[in-house]
């Protein structure tokens, strides 16, 4: 979906396909048929943007077989879909029964991450619509925080510098300008936007910037205006923003609140949990740890890294951090010029919701994704953007 900003530029809105498990190219093609095109039809649009997630095997198949890449582009056009952004964070196995810490491997200190992201860039350069010259890829925020020493930090920075040089060369070859955004996430080396300033300034290349995920921003209790102002002051490019909402518990000391939170403690994904105390931010790596005894102070609200549907906040006594998303979006695209032109709804946890909230059939998932995009569309038009055909 495309929107015209009051300054005349185009802002793209997509939804991320990492909600649909697929490790192979055949699986990706099935996603387009079974999910993405039905979402577009449900919205009544001729064109729908998708933030494509390509696992390692799918990306490798595309980059080594020009005919397969042409076939994917043809399939996108046939189904009324367009791609200007990729989600390059998960490497493989994102649809496994247990993902947890594995999503952070390989990290940017390992050569496989550079190779995979290079493949993604080469694929995206060929998938961009004919009238679009800029693409974006979100990626792991360097590494999970443990076992990340100075030697690995140096290797990661070197890899990102190499990637920037490859993107420069790709621009010269294709005329397509691609940028990479580190996506701060709780528990990682780069947990907050503030944490991103030093490494991105050290790398110092305008092709390497940040992806602002509003669920992660909220989970770490970052104020959107303060965070985005700091990025602007440091001249860190906001490559893209993922529109998402975290789980919020205002009174985590109450037994009924703990019981409600426990329903979201599931085995597939890591749900880092944070609370803001007088001594600063405290947290656990997973929601279950926070609920076990006194691992986390409970005198102040808790937020958990659980991407809840944008249009459907959990029932009381829980809620979501949609107000943080609204505030961030106002700052991102509500000013005289957009701070980013790539927006991506990223609720990948539909099937990890408590059983009574999960979609029971494919049509229900389609309806849910369409409802999220409808909300995002309303937020954008309320800020003065005009939806384009």
Short mmCIF file of C-alpha atoms in Angstrom, two decimals:
data_model
loop_
_atom_site.label_atom_id
_atom_site.label_comp_id
_atom_site.label_asym_id
_atom_site.label_seq_id
_atom_site.Cartn_x
_atom_site.Cartn_y
_atom_site.Cartn_z
CA UNK A 1 0.00 0.00 0.00
CA UNK A 2 1.33 3.40 -0.95
CA UNK A 3 0.63 6.77 0.61
CA UNK A 4 1.45 10.29 -0.50
CA UNK A 5 3.03 12.36 2.25
CA UNK A 6 2.15 16.08 2.30
CA UNK A 7 5.72 16.81 1.16
CA UNK A 8 5.04 14.83 -2.05
CA UNK A 9 7.11 11.75 -1.20
CA UNK A 10 5.74 8.20 -1.19
CA UNK A 11 5.46 6.19 2.03
CA UNK A 12 5.12 2.42 1.68
CA UNK A 13 3.10 0.23 4.07
CA UNK A 14 3.49 -3.56 4.05
CA UNK A 15 2.90 -6.51 6.31
CA UNK A 16 5.70 -8.93 7.14
CA UNK A 17 5.41 -12.49 5.87
CA UNK A 18 7.43 -14.02 8.73
CA UNK A 19 3.99 -14.77 10.20
CA UNK A 20 3.75 -17.55 7.58
CA UNK A 21 6.33 -20.34 8.06
CA UNK A 22 8.31 -21.14 4.91
CA UNK A 23 11.91 -22.25 4.50
CA UNK A 24 11.96 -22.89 0.75
CA UNK A 25 11.11 -20.98 -2.40
CA UNK A 26 8.12 -23.26 -2.98
CA UNK A 27 6.90 -22.33 0.48
CA UNK A 28 7.25 -18.63 -0.30
CA UNK A 29 5.25 -19.02 -3.49
CA UNK A 30 2.55 -20.83 -1.52
CA UNK A 31 2.44 -17.91 0.94
CA UNK A 32 1.72 -15.50 -1.88
CA UNK A 33 -1.15 -17.65 -3.10
CA UNK A 34 -2.64 -18.72 0.22
CA UNK A 35 -2.18 -15.63 2.35
CA UNK A 36 -0.83 -12.48 0.72
CA UNK A 37 -3.19 -12.28 -2.26
CA UNK A 38 -6.23 -13.09 -0.07
CA UNK A 39 -5.24 -10.26 2.31
CA UNK A 40 -5.05 -7.89 -0.67
CA UNK A 41 -8.47 -9.00 -1.87
CA UNK A 42 -9.89 -8.71 1.64
CA UNK A 43 -8.73 -5.06 1.69
CA UNK A 44 -10.20 -4.41 -1.73
CA UNK A 45 -6.91 -3.08 -3.08
CA UNK A 46 -5.30 -3.59 -6.47
CA UNK A 47 -1.84 -3.54 -4.88
CA UNK A 48 -0.51 -4.71 -1.53
CA UNK A 49 2.98 -4.32 -0.11
CA UNK A 50 4.55 -7.26 1.66
CA UNK A 51 7.71 -7.29 3.75
CA UNK A 52 9.10 -10.56 2.48
CA UNK A 53 10.94 -12.93 4.80
CA UNK A 54 13.28 -15.24 2.92
CA UNK A 55 14.98 -17.99 4.91
CA UNK A 56 18.54 -18.93 4.00
CA UNK A 57 17.60 -21.75 1.58
CA UNK A 58 14.97 -19.66 -0.21
CA UNK A 59 17.32 -16.69 -0.59
CA UNK A 60 20.15 -18.90 -1.84
CA UNK A 61 17.88 -20.56 -4.40
CA UNK A 62 16.87 -17.16 -5.76
CA UNK A 63 20.34 -15.67 -5.94
CA UNK A 64 21.80 -18.73 -7.71
CA UNK A 65 18.98 -19.20 -10.21
CA UNK A 66 18.08 -16.12 -12.28
CA UNK A 67 15.04 -17.87 -13.75
CA UNK A 68 13.66 -18.57 -10.26
CA UNK A 69 14.12 -14.92 -9.33
CA UNK A 70 12.34 -13.80 -12.48
CA UNK A 71 9.59 -16.27 -11.69
CA UNK A 72 9.12 -14.83 -8.20
CA UNK A 73 8.92 -11.31 -9.56
CA UNK A 74 6.32 -12.43 -12.13
CA UNK A 75 4.31 -14.17 -9.42
CA UNK A 76 4.31 -11.02 -7.27
CA UNK A 77 3.06 -8.93 -10.16
CA UNK A 78 0.42 -11.51 -11.08
CA UNK A 79 -0.98 -11.50 -7.54
CA UNK A 80 -0.96 -7.71 -7.13
CA UNK A 81 1.88 -7.71 -4.61
CA UNK A 82 4.98 -5.55 -4.34
CA UNK A 83 8.16 -5.73 -2.29
CA UNK A 84 10.27 -2.76 -1.21
CA UNK A 85 11.53 -4.24 2.08
CA UNK A 86 12.78 -7.57 3.40
CA UNK A 87 12.94 -8.90 6.94
CA UNK A 88 16.48 -10.26 7.20
CA UNK A 89 16.48 -10.88 10.97
CA UNK A 90 15.55 -14.61 11.18
CA UNK A 91 18.07 -16.74 9.30
CA UNK A 92 16.14 -20.02 9.24
CA UNK A 93 13.78 -22.11 11.33
CA UNK A 94 11.47 -19.25 12.33
CA UNK A 95 8.46 -21.54 12.03
CA UNK A 96 9.98 -24.23 14.28
CA UNK A 97 8.15 -25.42 17.39
CA UNK A 98 10.85 -23.77 19.50
CA UNK A 99 12.74 -20.73 18.23
CA UNK A 100 13.79 -18.87 21.40
CA UNK A 101 17.51 -17.94 21.35
CA UNK A 102 18.14 -19.60 17.97
CA UNK A 103 16.74 -16.57 16.14
CA UNK A 104 19.93 -14.67 17.02
CA UNK A 105 22.18 -17.08 15.14
CA UNK A 106 24.26 -16.57 13.14
CA UNK A 107 25.12 -13.10 14.40
CA UNK A 108 27.09 -10.37 12.68
CA UNK A 109 30.41 -11.74 13.94
CA UNK A 110 29.88 -14.87 11.84
CA UNK A 111 30.44 -14.94 8.07
CA UNK A 112 27.12 -16.67 7.37
CA UNK A 113 25.23 -13.52 8.38
CA UNK A 114 27.11 -11.34 5.90
CA UNK A 115 26.68 -13.91 3.13
CA UNK A 116 22.95 -14.25 3.74
CA UNK A 117 22.32 -10.51 3.90
CA UNK A 118 24.31 -10.00 0.72
CA UNK A 119 22.07 -12.59 -0.95
CA UNK A 120 18.99 -10.74 0.31
CA UNK A 121 20.26 -7.46 -1.10
CA UNK A 122 20.88 -8.97 -4.51
CA UNK A 123 17.40 -10.47 -4.52
CA UNK A 124 15.71 -7.25 -3.39
CA UNK A 125 17.45 -5.22 -6.08
CA UNK A 126 15.66 -7.39 -8.64
CA UNK A 127 12.29 -7.49 -6.87
CA UNK A 128 11.77 -3.74 -6.45
CA UNK A 129 8.93 -2.40 -8.61
CA UNK A 130 10.01 -0.62 -11.77
CA UNK A 131 9.09 2.80 -10.36
CA UNK A 132 10.89 2.29 -7.02
CA UNK A 133 14.63 2.77 -6.60
CA UNK A 134 15.05 2.42 -2.82
CA UNK A 135 14.83 -0.78 -0.79
CA UNK A 136 15.39 -1.70 2.84
CA UNK A 137 16.35 -4.77 4.85
CA UNK A 138 16.02 -5.12 8.62
CA UNK A 139 18.54 -7.28 10.43
CA UNK A 140 19.81 -8.62 13.73
CA UNK A 141 21.12 -5.87 16.09
CA UNK A 142 24.68 -7.25 15.94
CA UNK A 143 24.23 -10.18 18.38
CA UNK A 144 22.65 -11.52 21.52
CA UNK A 145 24.39 -9.86 24.47
CA UNK A 146 26.19 -12.93 25.85
CA UNK A 147 29.51 -14.12 24.42
CA UNK A 148 29.96 -10.83 22.57
CA UNK A 149 33.42 -9.49 23.31
CA UNK A 150 35.60 -6.90 21.63
CA UNK A 151 36.94 -9.39 19.11
CA UNK A 152 33.45 -10.31 17.97
CA UNK A 153 32.41 -6.66 17.97
CA UNK A 154 35.30 -5.85 15.63
CA UNK A 155 34.33 -8.73 13.34
CA UNK A 156 30.71 -7.54 13.26
CA UNK A 157 31.66 -3.95 12.44
CA UNK A 158 34.00 -5.16 9.69
CA UNK A 159 31.22 -7.30 8.21
CA UNK A 160 28.78 -4.40 8.15
CA UNK A 161 31.38 -2.15 6.52
CA UNK A 162 31.95 -4.83 3.88
CA UNK A 163 28.20 -5.04 3.34
CA UNK A 164 27.96 -1.27 2.87
CA UNK A 165 30.67 -1.47 0.20
CA UNK A 166 28.76 -4.25 -1.55
CA UNK A 167 25.59 -2.18 -1.46
CA UNK A 168 27.48 0.72 -3.04
CA UNK A 169 28.62 -1.60 -5.82
CA UNK A 170 25.10 -2.97 -6.24
CA UNK A 171 23.79 0.58 -6.61
CA UNK A 172 26.30 1.31 -9.34
CA UNK A 173 25.38 -1.93 -11.12
CA UNK A 174 21.58 -1.79 -10.85
CA UNK A 175 20.64 1.79 -10.00
CA UNK A 176 18.81 0.45 -6.91
CA UNK A 177 19.76 2.02 -3.59
CA UNK A 178 19.49 -0.42 -0.68
CA UNK A 179 19.96 0.20 3.03
CA UNK A 180 20.23 -2.09 6.06
CA UNK A 181 18.62 -1.35 9.42
CA UNK A 182 19.83 -2.85 12.69
CA UNK A 183 16.72 -3.67 14.71
CA UNK A 184 17.24 -3.00 18.45
CA UNK A 185 15.71 -5.76 20.56
CA UNK A 186 15.66 -6.41 24.31
CA UNK A 187 18.45 -8.73 25.39
CA UNK A 188 20.65 -8.02 22.40
CA UNK A 189 23.94 -6.13 22.25
CA UNK A 190 21.90 -3.29 20.78
CA UNK A 191 18.82 -3.37 23.01
CA UNK A 192 17.64 0.22 22.58
CA UNK A 193 17.95 3.00 20.03
CA UNK A 194 20.45 4.63 22.40
CA UNK A 195 22.58 1.48 22.24
CA UNK A 196 22.63 1.78 18.45
CA UNK A 197 24.20 5.22 18.36
CA UNK A 198 27.79 4.22 19.14
CA UNK A 199 28.17 1.28 16.72
CA UNK A 200 26.33 3.02 13.89
CA UNK A 201 28.36 6.18 14.36
CA UNK A 202 31.54 4.07 14.39
CA UNK A 203 30.55 2.35 11.14
CA UNK A 204 29.65 5.74 9.73
CA UNK A 205 28.03 4.71 6.47
CA UNK A 206 24.63 6.00 5.35
CA UNK A 207 23.67 2.57 4.00
CA UNK A 208 23.74 1.15 7.55
CA UNK A 209 21.05 2.59 9.78
CA UNK A 210 18.33 1.49 12.15
CA UNK A 211 14.98 -0.27 11.98
CA UNK A 212 12.65 1.05 14.70
CA UNK A 213 10.37 -1.72 15.94
CA UNK A 214 7.70 -0.08 18.08
CA UNK A 215 7.09 -3.23 20.16
CA UNK A 216 10.78 -3.37 21.09
CA UNK A 217 10.82 0.38 21.71
CA UNK A 218 7.90 0.05 24.10
CA UNK A 219 9.19 -3.09 25.84
CA UNK A 220 12.34 -1.17 26.79
CA UNK A 221 10.21 1.77 28.00
CA UNK A 222 11.82 4.15 25.53
CA UNK A 223 10.00 7.42 24.92
CA UNK A 224 9.41 7.56 21.15
CA UNK A 225 10.03 11.30 20.80
CA UNK A 226 13.25 11.22 22.83
CA UNK A 227 14.51 8.16 20.97
CA UNK A 228 13.75 9.47 17.50
CA UNK A 229 15.13 12.93 18.29
CA UNK A 230 18.40 11.33 19.41
CA UNK A 231 18.64 9.36 16.17
CA UNK A 232 18.04 12.51 14.15
CA UNK A 233 20.63 14.45 16.12
CA UNK A 234 23.19 11.68 15.55
CA UNK A 235 22.22 11.58 11.85
CA UNK A 236 21.46 7.88 12.04
CA UNK A 237 19.14 6.99 9.13
CA UNK A 238 15.87 5.30 10.04
CA UNK A 239 15.83 2.71 7.28
CA UNK A 240 12.40 1.34 8.15
CA UNK A 241 9.96 0.99 11.02
CA UNK A 242 8.09 -2.10 12.09
CA UNK A 243 4.66 -1.26 13.46
CA UNK A 244 4.02 -3.58 16.38
CA UNK A 245 2.64 -3.54 19.91
CA UNK A 246 3.91 -5.17 23.10
CA UNK A 247 2.03 -6.75 25.98
CA UNK A 248 1.47 -4.32 28.90
CA UNK A 249 0.55 -5.20 32.50
CA UNK A 250 -0.13 -2.16 34.66
CA UNK A 251 -0.32 -4.01 38.00
CA UNK A 252 1.90 -7.13 37.76
CA UNK A 253 1.76 -7.75 41.53
CA UNK A 254 -1.90 -8.77 41.35
CA UNK A 255 -2.60 -12.51 41.12
CA UNK A 256 -5.19 -12.07 38.38
CA UNK A 257 -2.68 -10.10 36.29
CA UNK A 258 -0.06 -12.80 36.75
CA UNK A 259 -2.58 -15.40 35.68
CA UNK A 260 -3.44 -13.39 32.56
CA UNK A 261 0.25 -13.00 31.70
CA UNK A 262 0.86 -16.71 32.17
CA UNK A 263 -1.48 -17.41 29.25
CA UNK A 264 1.06 -15.65 26.98
CA UNK A 265 4.04 -17.66 28.30
CA UNK A 266 4.41 -20.04 25.37
CA UNK A 267 7.29 -22.27 24.21
CA UNK A 268 8.05 -21.01 20.71
CA UNK A 269 9.39 -17.47 20.97
CA UNK A 270 11.40 -15.53 23.52
CA UNK A 271 9.28 -12.94 25.35
CA UNK A 272 11.75 -10.65 27.07
CA UNK A 273 10.07 -8.83 29.94
CA UNK A 274 11.02 -5.42 31.35
CA UNK A 275 10.02 -3.03 34.10
CA UNK A 276 11.21 0.51 34.78
CA UNK A 277 12.29 1.06 38.40
CA UNK A 278 13.85 3.96 40.27
CA UNK A 279 17.19 2.20 39.77
CA UNK A 280 16.66 1.85 36.02
CA UNK A 281 15.43 -0.80 33.62
CA UNK A 282 15.21 -4.37 34.99
CA UNK A 283 14.36 -7.43 33.00
CA UNK A 284 14.32 -11.15 32.31
CA UNK A 285 15.01 -13.04 29.10
CA UNK A 286 11.56 -14.62 29.04
CA UNK A 287 8.09 -14.09 30.46
CA UNK A 288 8.16 -17.35 32.38
CA UNK A 289 11.25 -16.20 34.29
CA UNK A 290 9.52 -12.98 35.26
CA UNK A 291 6.50 -14.88 36.56
CA UNK A 292 8.60 -17.27 38.63
CA UNK A 293 8.89 -15.91 42.14
CA UNK A 294 10.50 -12.51 42.56
CA UNK A 295 12.82 -12.55 39.53
CA UNK A 296 11.45 -9.17 38.45
CA UNK A 297 10.25 -6.29 40.67
CA UNK A 298 6.49 -5.90 40.36
CA UNK A 299 5.80 -2.50 41.91
CA UNK A 300 5.76 -0.88 38.44
CA UNK A 301 4.19 -1.95 35.12
CA UNK A 302 5.65 -4.80 33.13
CA UNK A 303 5.99 -5.00 29.37
CA UNK A 304 6.68 -8.20 27.48
CA UNK A 305 8.11 -8.67 24.00
CA UNK A 306 5.02 -10.32 22.57
CA UNK A 307 3.76 -8.86 19.28
CA UNK A 308 0.03 -8.63 19.95
CA UNK A 309 -2.39 -7.82 17.08
CA UNK A 310 -2.54 -4.07 16.54
CA UNK A 311 -6.32 -3.86 16.29
CA UNK A 312 -7.14 -6.17 19.20
CA UNK A 313 -5.57 -5.39 22.56
CA UNK A 314 -5.68 -8.24 25.09
CA UNK A 315 -8.64 -8.33 27.44
CA UNK A 316 -8.38 -6.68 30.85
CA UNK A 317 -6.42 -6.74 33.08
CA UNK A 318 -3.84 -6.63 30.27
CA UNK A 319 -3.51 -4.22 27.37
CA UNK A 320 -1.06 -3.36 24.59
CA UNK A 321 1.40 -0.57 23.90
CA UNK A 322 -0.53 0.74 20.90
CA UNK A 323 -0.20 4.32 22.30
CA UNK A 324 3.58 4.01 21.91
CA UNK A 325 3.10 2.96 18.29
CA UNK A 326 0.81 5.95 17.69
CA UNK A 327 3.32 8.37 19.22
CA UNK A 328 6.20 6.90 17.23
CA UNK A 329 4.26 6.98 13.97
CA UNK A 330 3.32 10.62 14.55
CA UNK A 331 7.01 11.47 14.85
CA UNK A 332 8.05 9.19 11.99
CA UNK A 333 5.67 10.42 9.29
CA UNK A 334 3.55 13.16 10.85
CA UNK A 335 6.07 15.97 10.46
CA UNK A 336 6.92 18.14 7.45
CA UNK A 337 9.05 15.31 6.03
CA UNK A 338 8.93 11.58 6.80
CA UNK A 339 11.83 10.20 8.85
CA UNK A 340 11.37 6.89 7.05
CA UNK A 341 9.38 5.84 4.00
CA UNK A 342 9.14 2.12 4.73
CA UNK A 343 6.58 0.90 7.30
CA UNK A 344 5.90 -2.76 8.02
CA UNK A 345 3.23 -4.31 10.24
CA UNK A 346 4.98 -7.21 11.96
CA UNK A 347 2.76 -9.40 14.10
CA UNK A 348 4.38 -12.80 13.68
CA UNK A 349 2.88 -14.28 16.86
CA UNK A 350 -0.70 -15.02 15.72
CA UNK A 351 -0.26 -18.76 16.27
CA UNK A 352 1.53 -18.18 19.59
CA UNK A 353 -1.40 -16.33 21.13
CA UNK A 354 -3.39 -18.03 23.89
CA UNK A 355 -5.46 -20.81 22.23
CA UNK A 356 -8.77 -18.96 22.42
CA UNK A 357 -7.28 -15.97 20.56
CA UNK A 358 -5.55 -17.87 17.76
CA UNK A 359 -7.05 -17.90 14.26
CA UNK A 360 -8.59 -21.35 13.72
CA UNK A 361 -8.60 -21.22 9.94
CA UNK A 362 -6.66 -19.53 7.16
CA UNK A 363 -9.53 -17.11 6.50
CA UNK A 364 -9.43 -15.90 10.10
CA UNK A 365 -5.72 -15.13 9.82
CA UNK A 366 -6.35 -13.25 6.58
CA UNK A 367 -9.08 -11.24 8.29
CA UNK A 368 -6.80 -10.45 11.23
CA UNK A 369 -3.91 -9.25 9.08
CA UNK A 370 -6.31 -7.17 6.98
CA UNK A 371 -7.72 -5.61 10.15
CA UNK A 372 -4.22 -4.66 11.31
CA UNK A 373 -3.45 -3.05 7.97
CA UNK A 374 -6.76 -1.20 8.07
CA UNK A 375 -5.83 0.26 11.45
CA UNK A 376 -2.40 1.26 10.17
CA UNK A 377 -4.00 2.86 7.11
CA UNK A 378 -6.34 4.88 9.36
CA UNK A 379 -3.43 6.05 11.50
CA UNK A 380 -1.58 7.24 8.40
CA UNK A 381 -4.53 9.06 6.87
CA UNK A 382 -5.24 10.71 10.23
CA UNK A 383 -1.70 12.13 10.02
CA UNK A 384 -2.47 13.71 6.65
CA UNK A 385 -1.13 11.06 4.29
CA UNK A 386 -3.25 10.16 1.28
CA UNK A 387 -3.64 6.57 0.17
CA UNK A 388 -2.68 6.00 -3.43
CA UNK A 389 -4.37 3.53 -5.80
#
